Short mmCIF file of C-alpha atoms and ligand atoms in Angstrom, two decimals:
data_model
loop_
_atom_site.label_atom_id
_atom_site.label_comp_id
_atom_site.label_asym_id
_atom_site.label_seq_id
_atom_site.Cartn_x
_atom_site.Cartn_y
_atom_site.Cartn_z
CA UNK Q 1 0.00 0.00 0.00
CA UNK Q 2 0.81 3.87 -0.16
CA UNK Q 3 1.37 3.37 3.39
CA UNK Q 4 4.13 0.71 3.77
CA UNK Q 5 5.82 1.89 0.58
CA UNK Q 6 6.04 5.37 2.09
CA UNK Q 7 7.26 4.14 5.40
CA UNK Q 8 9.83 2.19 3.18
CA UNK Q 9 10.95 5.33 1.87
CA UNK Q 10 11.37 7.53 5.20
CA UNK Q 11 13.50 3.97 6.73
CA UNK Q 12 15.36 4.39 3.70
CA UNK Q 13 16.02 8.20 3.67
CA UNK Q 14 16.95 7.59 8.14
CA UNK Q 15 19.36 4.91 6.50
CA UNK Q 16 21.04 7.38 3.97
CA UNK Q 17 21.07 9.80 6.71
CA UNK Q 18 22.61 7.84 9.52
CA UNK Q 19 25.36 6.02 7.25
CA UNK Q 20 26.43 9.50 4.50
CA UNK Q 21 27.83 8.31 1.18
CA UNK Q 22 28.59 4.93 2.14
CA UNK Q 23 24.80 4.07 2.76
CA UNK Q 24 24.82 2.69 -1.07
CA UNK Q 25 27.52 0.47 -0.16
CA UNK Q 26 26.03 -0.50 2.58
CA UNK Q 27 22.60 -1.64 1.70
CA UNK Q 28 25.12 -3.21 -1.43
CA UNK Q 29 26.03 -5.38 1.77
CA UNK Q 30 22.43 -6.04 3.08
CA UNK Q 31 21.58 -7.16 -0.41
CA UNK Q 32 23.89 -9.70 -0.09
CA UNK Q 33 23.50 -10.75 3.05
CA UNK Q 34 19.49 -11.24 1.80
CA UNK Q 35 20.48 -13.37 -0.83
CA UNK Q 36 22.47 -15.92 1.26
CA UNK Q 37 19.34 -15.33 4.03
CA UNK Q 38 16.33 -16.06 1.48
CA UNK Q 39 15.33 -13.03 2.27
CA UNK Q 40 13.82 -11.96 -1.56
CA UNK Q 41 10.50 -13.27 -2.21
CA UNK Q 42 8.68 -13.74 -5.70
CA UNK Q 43 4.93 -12.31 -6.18
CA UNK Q 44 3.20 -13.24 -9.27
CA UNK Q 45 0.59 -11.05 -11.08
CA UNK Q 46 -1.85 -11.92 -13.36
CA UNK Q 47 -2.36 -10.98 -16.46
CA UNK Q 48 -5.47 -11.64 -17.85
CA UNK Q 49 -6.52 -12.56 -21.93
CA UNK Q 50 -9.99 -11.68 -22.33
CA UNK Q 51 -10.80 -13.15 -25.34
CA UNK Q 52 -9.37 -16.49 -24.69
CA UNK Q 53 -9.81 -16.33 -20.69
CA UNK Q 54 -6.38 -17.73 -20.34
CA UNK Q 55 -4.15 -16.29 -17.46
CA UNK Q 56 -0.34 -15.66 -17.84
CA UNK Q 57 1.58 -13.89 -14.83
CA UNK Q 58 5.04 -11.72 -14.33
CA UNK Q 59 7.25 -12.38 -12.09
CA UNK Q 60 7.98 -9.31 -8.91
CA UNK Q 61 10.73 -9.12 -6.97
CA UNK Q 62 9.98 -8.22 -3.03
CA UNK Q 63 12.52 -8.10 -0.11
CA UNK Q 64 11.47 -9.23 2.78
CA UNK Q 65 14.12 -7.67 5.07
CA UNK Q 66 14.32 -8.63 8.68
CA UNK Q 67 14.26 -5.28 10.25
CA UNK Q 68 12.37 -2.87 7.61
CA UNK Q 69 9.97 -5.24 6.44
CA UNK Q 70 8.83 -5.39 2.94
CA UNK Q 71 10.92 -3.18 0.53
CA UNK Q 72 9.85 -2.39 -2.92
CA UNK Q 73 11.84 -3.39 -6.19
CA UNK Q 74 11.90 0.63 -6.56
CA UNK Q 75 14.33 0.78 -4.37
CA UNK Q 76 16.66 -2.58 -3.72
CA UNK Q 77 16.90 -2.75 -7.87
CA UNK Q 78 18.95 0.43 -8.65
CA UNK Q 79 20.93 -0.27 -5.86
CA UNK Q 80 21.68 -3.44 -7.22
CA UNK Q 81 22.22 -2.29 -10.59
CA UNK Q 82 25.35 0.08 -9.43
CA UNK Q 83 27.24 -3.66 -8.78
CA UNK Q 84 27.39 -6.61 -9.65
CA UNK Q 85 24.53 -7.94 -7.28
CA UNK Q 86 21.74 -7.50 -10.02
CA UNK Q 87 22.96 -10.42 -11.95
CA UNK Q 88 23.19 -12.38 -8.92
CA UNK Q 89 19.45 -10.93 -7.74
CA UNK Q 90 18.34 -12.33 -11.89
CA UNK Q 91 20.04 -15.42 -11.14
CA UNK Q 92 17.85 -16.54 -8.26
CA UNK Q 93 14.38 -14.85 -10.04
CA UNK Q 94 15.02 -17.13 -12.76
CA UNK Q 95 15.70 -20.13 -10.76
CA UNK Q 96 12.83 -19.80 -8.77
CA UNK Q 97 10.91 -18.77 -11.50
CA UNK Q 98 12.25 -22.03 -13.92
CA UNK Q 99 10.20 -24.39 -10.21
CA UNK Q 100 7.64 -22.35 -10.16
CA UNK Q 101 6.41 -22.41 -13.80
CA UNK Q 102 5.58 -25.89 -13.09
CA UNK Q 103 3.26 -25.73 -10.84
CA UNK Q 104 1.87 -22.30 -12.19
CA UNK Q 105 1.64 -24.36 -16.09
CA UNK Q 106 1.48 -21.16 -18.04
CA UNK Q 107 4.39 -18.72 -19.08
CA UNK Q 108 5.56 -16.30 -16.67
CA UNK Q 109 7.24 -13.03 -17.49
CA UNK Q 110 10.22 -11.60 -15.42
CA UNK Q 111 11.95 -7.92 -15.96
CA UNK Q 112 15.66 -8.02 -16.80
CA UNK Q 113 17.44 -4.55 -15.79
CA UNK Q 114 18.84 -3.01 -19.22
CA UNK Q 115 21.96 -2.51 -17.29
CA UNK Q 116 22.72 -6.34 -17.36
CA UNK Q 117 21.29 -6.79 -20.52
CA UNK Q 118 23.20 -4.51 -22.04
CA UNK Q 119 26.71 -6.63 -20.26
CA UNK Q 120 29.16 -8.01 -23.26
CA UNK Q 121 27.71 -11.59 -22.49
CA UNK Q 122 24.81 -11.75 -21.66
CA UNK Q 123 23.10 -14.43 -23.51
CA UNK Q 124 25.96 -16.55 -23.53
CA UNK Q 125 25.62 -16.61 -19.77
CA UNK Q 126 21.94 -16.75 -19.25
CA UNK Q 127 21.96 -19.87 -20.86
CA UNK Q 128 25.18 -21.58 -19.74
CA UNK Q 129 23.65 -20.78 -16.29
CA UNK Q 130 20.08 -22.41 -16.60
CA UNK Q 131 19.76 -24.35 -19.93
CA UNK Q 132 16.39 -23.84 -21.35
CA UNK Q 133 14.13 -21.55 -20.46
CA UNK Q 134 10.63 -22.64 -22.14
CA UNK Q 135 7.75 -20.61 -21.22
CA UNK Q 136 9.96 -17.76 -19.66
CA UNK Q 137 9.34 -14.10 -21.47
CA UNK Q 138 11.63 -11.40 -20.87
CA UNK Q 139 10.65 -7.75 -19.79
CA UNK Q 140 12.62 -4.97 -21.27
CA UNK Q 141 11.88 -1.11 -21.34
CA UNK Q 142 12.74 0.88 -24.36
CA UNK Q 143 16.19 2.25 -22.59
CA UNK Q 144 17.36 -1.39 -22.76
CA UNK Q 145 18.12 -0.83 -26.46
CA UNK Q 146 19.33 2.19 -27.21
CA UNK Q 147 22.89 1.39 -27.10
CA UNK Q 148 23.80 -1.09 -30.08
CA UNK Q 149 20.64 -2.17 -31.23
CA UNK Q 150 22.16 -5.26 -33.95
CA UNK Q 151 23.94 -6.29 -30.68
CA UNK Q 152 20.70 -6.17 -28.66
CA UNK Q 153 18.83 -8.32 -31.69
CA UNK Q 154 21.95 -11.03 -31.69
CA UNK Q 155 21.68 -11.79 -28.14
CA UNK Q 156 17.51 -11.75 -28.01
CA UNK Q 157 18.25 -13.99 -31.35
CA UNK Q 158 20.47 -16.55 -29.25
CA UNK Q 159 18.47 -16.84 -25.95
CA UNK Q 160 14.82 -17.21 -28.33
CA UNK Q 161 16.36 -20.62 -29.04
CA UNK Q 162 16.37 -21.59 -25.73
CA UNK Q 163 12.46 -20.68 -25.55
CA UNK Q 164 12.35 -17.11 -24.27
CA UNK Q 165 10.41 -14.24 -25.72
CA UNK Q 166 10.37 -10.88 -25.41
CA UNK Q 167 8.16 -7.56 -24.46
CA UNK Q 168 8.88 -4.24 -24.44
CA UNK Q 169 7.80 -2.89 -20.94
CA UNK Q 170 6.50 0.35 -19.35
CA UNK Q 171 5.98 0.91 -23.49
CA UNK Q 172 5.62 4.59 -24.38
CA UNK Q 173 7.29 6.05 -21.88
CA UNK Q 174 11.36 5.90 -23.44
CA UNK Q 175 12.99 6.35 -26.65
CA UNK Q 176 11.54 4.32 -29.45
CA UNK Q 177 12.51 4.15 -33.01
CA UNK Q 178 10.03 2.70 -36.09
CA UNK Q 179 13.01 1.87 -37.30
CA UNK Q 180 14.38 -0.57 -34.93
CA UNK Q 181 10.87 -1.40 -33.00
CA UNK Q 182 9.87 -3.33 -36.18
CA UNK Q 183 13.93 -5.24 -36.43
CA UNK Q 184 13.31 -6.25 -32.23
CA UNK Q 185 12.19 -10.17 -32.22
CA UNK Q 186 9.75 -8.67 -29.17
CA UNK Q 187 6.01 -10.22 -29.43
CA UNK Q 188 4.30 -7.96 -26.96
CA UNK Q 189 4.24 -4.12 -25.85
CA UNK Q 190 3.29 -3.40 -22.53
CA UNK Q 191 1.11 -0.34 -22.27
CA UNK Q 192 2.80 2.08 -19.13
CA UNK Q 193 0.44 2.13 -16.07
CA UNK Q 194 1.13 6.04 -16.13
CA UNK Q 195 -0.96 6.43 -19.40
CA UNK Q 196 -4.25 4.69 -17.53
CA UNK Q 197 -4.08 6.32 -14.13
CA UNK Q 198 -5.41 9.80 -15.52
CA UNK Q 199 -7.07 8.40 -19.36
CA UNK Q 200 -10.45 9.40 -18.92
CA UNK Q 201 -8.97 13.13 -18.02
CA UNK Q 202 -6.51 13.43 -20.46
CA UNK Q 203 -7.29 13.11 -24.11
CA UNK Q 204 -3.80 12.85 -24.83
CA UNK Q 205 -3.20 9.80 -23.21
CA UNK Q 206 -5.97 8.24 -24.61
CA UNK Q 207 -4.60 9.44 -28.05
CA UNK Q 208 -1.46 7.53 -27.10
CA UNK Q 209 -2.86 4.67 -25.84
CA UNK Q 210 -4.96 4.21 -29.06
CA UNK Q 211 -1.40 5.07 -31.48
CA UNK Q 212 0.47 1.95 -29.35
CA UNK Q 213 -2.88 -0.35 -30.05
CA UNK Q 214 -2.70 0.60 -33.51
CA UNK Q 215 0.94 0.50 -33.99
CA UNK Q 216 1.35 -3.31 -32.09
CA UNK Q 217 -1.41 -4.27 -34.45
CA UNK Q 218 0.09 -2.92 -37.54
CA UNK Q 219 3.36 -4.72 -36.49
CA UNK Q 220 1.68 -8.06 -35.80
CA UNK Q 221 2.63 -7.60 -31.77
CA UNK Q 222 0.56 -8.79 -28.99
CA UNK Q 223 -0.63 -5.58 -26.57
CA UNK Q 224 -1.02 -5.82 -22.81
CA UNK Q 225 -2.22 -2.67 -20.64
CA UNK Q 226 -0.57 -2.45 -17.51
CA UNK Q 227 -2.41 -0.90 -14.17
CA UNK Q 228 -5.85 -1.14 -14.80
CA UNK Q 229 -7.63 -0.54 -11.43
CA UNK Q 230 -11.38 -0.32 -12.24
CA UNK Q 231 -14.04 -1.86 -14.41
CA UNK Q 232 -14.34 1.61 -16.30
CA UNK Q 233 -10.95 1.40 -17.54
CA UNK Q 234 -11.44 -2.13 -18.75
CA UNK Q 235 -14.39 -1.47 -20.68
CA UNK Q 236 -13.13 1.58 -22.34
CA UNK Q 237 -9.78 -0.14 -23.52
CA UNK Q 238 -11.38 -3.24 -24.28
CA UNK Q 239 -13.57 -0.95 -26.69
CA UNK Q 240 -10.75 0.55 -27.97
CA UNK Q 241 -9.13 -2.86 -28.89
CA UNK Q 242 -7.18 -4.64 -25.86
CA UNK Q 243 -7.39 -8.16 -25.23
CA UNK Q 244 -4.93 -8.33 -22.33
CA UNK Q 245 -5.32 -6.63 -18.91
CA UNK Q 246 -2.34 -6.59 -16.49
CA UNK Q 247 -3.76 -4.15 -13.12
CA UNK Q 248 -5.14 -4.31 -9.62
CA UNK Q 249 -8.72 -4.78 -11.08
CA UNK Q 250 -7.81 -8.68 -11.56
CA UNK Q 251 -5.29 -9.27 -9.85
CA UNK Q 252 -2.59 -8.01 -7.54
CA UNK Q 253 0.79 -9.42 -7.01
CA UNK Q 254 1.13 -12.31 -4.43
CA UNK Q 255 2.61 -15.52 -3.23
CA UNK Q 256 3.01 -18.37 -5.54
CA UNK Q 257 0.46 -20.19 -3.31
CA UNK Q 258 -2.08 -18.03 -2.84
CA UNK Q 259 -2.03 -17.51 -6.54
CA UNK Q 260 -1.95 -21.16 -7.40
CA UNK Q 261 -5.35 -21.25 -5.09
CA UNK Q 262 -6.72 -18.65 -6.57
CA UNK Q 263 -5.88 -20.19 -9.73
CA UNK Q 264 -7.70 -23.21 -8.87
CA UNK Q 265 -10.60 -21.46 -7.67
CA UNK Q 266 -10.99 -19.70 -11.10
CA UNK Q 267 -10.52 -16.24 -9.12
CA UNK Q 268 -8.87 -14.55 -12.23
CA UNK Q 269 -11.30 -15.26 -14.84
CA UNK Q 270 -14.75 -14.81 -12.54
CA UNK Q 271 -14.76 -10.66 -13.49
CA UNK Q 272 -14.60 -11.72 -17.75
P1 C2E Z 1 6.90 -3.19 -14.04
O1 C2E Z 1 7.64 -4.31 -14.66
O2 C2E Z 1 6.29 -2.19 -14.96
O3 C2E Z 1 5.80 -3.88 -13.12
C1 C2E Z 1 4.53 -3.39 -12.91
C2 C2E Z 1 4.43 -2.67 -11.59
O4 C2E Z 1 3.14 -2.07 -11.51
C3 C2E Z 1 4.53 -3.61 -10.38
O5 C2E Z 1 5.09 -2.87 -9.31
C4 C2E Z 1 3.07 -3.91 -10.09
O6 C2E Z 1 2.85 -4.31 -8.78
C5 C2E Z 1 2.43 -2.56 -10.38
N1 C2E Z 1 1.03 -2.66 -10.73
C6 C2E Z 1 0.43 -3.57 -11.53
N2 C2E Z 1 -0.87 -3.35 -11.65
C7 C2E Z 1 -1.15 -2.25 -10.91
C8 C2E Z 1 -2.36 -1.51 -10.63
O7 C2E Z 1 -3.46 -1.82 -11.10
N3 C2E Z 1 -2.25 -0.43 -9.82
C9 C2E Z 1 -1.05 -0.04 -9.29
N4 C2E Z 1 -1.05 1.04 -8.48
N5 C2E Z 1 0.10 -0.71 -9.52
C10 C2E Z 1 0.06 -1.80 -10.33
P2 C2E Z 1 6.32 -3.41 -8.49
O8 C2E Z 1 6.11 -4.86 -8.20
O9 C2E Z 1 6.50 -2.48 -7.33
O10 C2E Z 1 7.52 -3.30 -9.47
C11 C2E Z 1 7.97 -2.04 -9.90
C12 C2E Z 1 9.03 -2.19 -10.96
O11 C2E Z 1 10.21 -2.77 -10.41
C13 C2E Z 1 8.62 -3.11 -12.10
O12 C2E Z 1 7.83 -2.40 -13.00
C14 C2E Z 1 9.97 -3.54 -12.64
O13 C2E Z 1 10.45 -2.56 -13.54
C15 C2E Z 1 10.85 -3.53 -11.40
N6 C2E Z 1 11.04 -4.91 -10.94
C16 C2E Z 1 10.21 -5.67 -10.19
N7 C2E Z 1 10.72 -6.90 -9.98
C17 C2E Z 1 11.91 -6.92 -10.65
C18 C2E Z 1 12.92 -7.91 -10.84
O14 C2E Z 1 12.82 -9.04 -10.37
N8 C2E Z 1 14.02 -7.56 -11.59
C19 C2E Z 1 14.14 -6.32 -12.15
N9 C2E Z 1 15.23 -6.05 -12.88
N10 C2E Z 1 13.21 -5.37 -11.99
C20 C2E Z 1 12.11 -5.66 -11.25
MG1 MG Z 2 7.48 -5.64 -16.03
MG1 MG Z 3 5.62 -2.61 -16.77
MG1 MG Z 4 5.47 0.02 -15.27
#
């Protein structure tokens, strides 16, 4: 909630406060130390086809840290990003991710920070690492390619043979090129939450929601809209041409076995 993830913040800022410049070394440290605890929990979200009533989830990180409690991916993940510790942190999501798809049985998405996408070897090492990877998708914003994008389709290239696919997340928001979007292997654009929260206020956004529908169509590309939170949204996208709804109105995210019981209980699929 607003709550926690505000508290969060404050414990954060007393951290920073009490420990200078070294406090991004230090909660380097306490990353660490979480990984060898189990500290760093997976929540899944569902995201929900319409049309064929099938349910598909992504993958969130959470850290569950002894003293401050629950700590948003916000936070922990551009920490991690200034060291190594975010390809350790993308080692363990896809490990746990690789057990859980098989109780879950449907693909599951996880987000891959650009910064160790963009690392000389990456998918050589993603796949020495964990073999194949069937029914794992890989979430990438726009700022993941923008450094050598022939480079960026090689490696996407070698790790689809291994059974990943792509999306391009938090869509609209970066830099995007026709020119390259159209090269990218990706098969889905994810719609940015920040273009819902205000649509039926701004006629902009819901000018630039409609130009991403069109322009995944056009390009063959499968469109999700993240953040949908009530039943007006839905119906107003769903008019304007989404199939796939990714928000709080279905779904939040949450432990692999609540899901799986809610999964069972056909809790995703009772608001189609
Ligand atoms: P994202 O990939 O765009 O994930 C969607 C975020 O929107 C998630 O926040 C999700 O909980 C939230 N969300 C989904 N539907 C709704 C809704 O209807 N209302 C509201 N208010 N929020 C909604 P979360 O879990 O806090 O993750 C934030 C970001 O952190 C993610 O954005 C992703 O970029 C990053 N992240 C999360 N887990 C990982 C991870 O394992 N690795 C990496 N590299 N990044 C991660
Ligand atoms: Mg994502
Ligand atoms: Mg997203
Ligand atoms: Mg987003």
């Amino acid at each position: 909630s607003v709550k926690t993830t505000m508290k969060t913040l404050f414990d954060q800022l007393d951290f920073e406060k009490k420990h200078g410049d070294g406090a991004f070394y230090l909660l380097g440290n306490e990353i660490k130390k979480g990984i060898e605890n189990k500290e760093f929990k997976i929540y899944y979200q569902p995201k929900v086809n319409l049309k064929t009533k099938k349910v598909e989830f992504e993958a969130l990180m959470r850290w569950n840290h002894p003293e401050k409690g629950n700590i948003s991916p916000g936070i922990f993940i551009p920490i991690a990003e200034k060291s190594s510790l975010i390809i350790d942190l993308t080692y363990f999501l896809i490990e746990q991710v690789k057990k859980d798809i098989v109780r879950l049985k449907t693909p599951v998405s996880l987000n891959i920070s650009p910064i160790h996408f963009n690392k000389k070897y990456f998918s050589e090492e993603i796949i020495t690492k964990h073999g194949t990877l069937k029914g794992i998708n890989f979430e990438l914003t726009e700022g993941a390619f923008i450094d050598d994008v022939d480079k960026c389709i090689e490696k996407m290239d070698n790790l689809k043979k291994i059974g990943i696919n792509f999306s391009i997340d938090d869509f609209g928001t970066g830099y995007s090129s026709l020119s390259y979007l159209s090269k990218l292997p990706v098969s889905t654009l994810k719609i940015d939450r920040s273009f819902v929260i205000n649509m039926f206020e701004s006629p902009e956004n819901m000018k630039i929601i409609k130009t991403i529908i069109e322009l995944g169509k056009s390009l063959g590309l499968e469109v999700i809209v993240e953040g949908t939170e009530t039943i007006q949204e839905v119906n107003m996208l769903k008019e304007m041409g989404v199939e796939i709804f990714q928000g709080y109105y279905y779904g939040k995210p949450e432990e692999l076995e609540i899901v799986l019981k809610k999964i069972e209980e056909k809790e995703y699929t009772k608001k189609v």
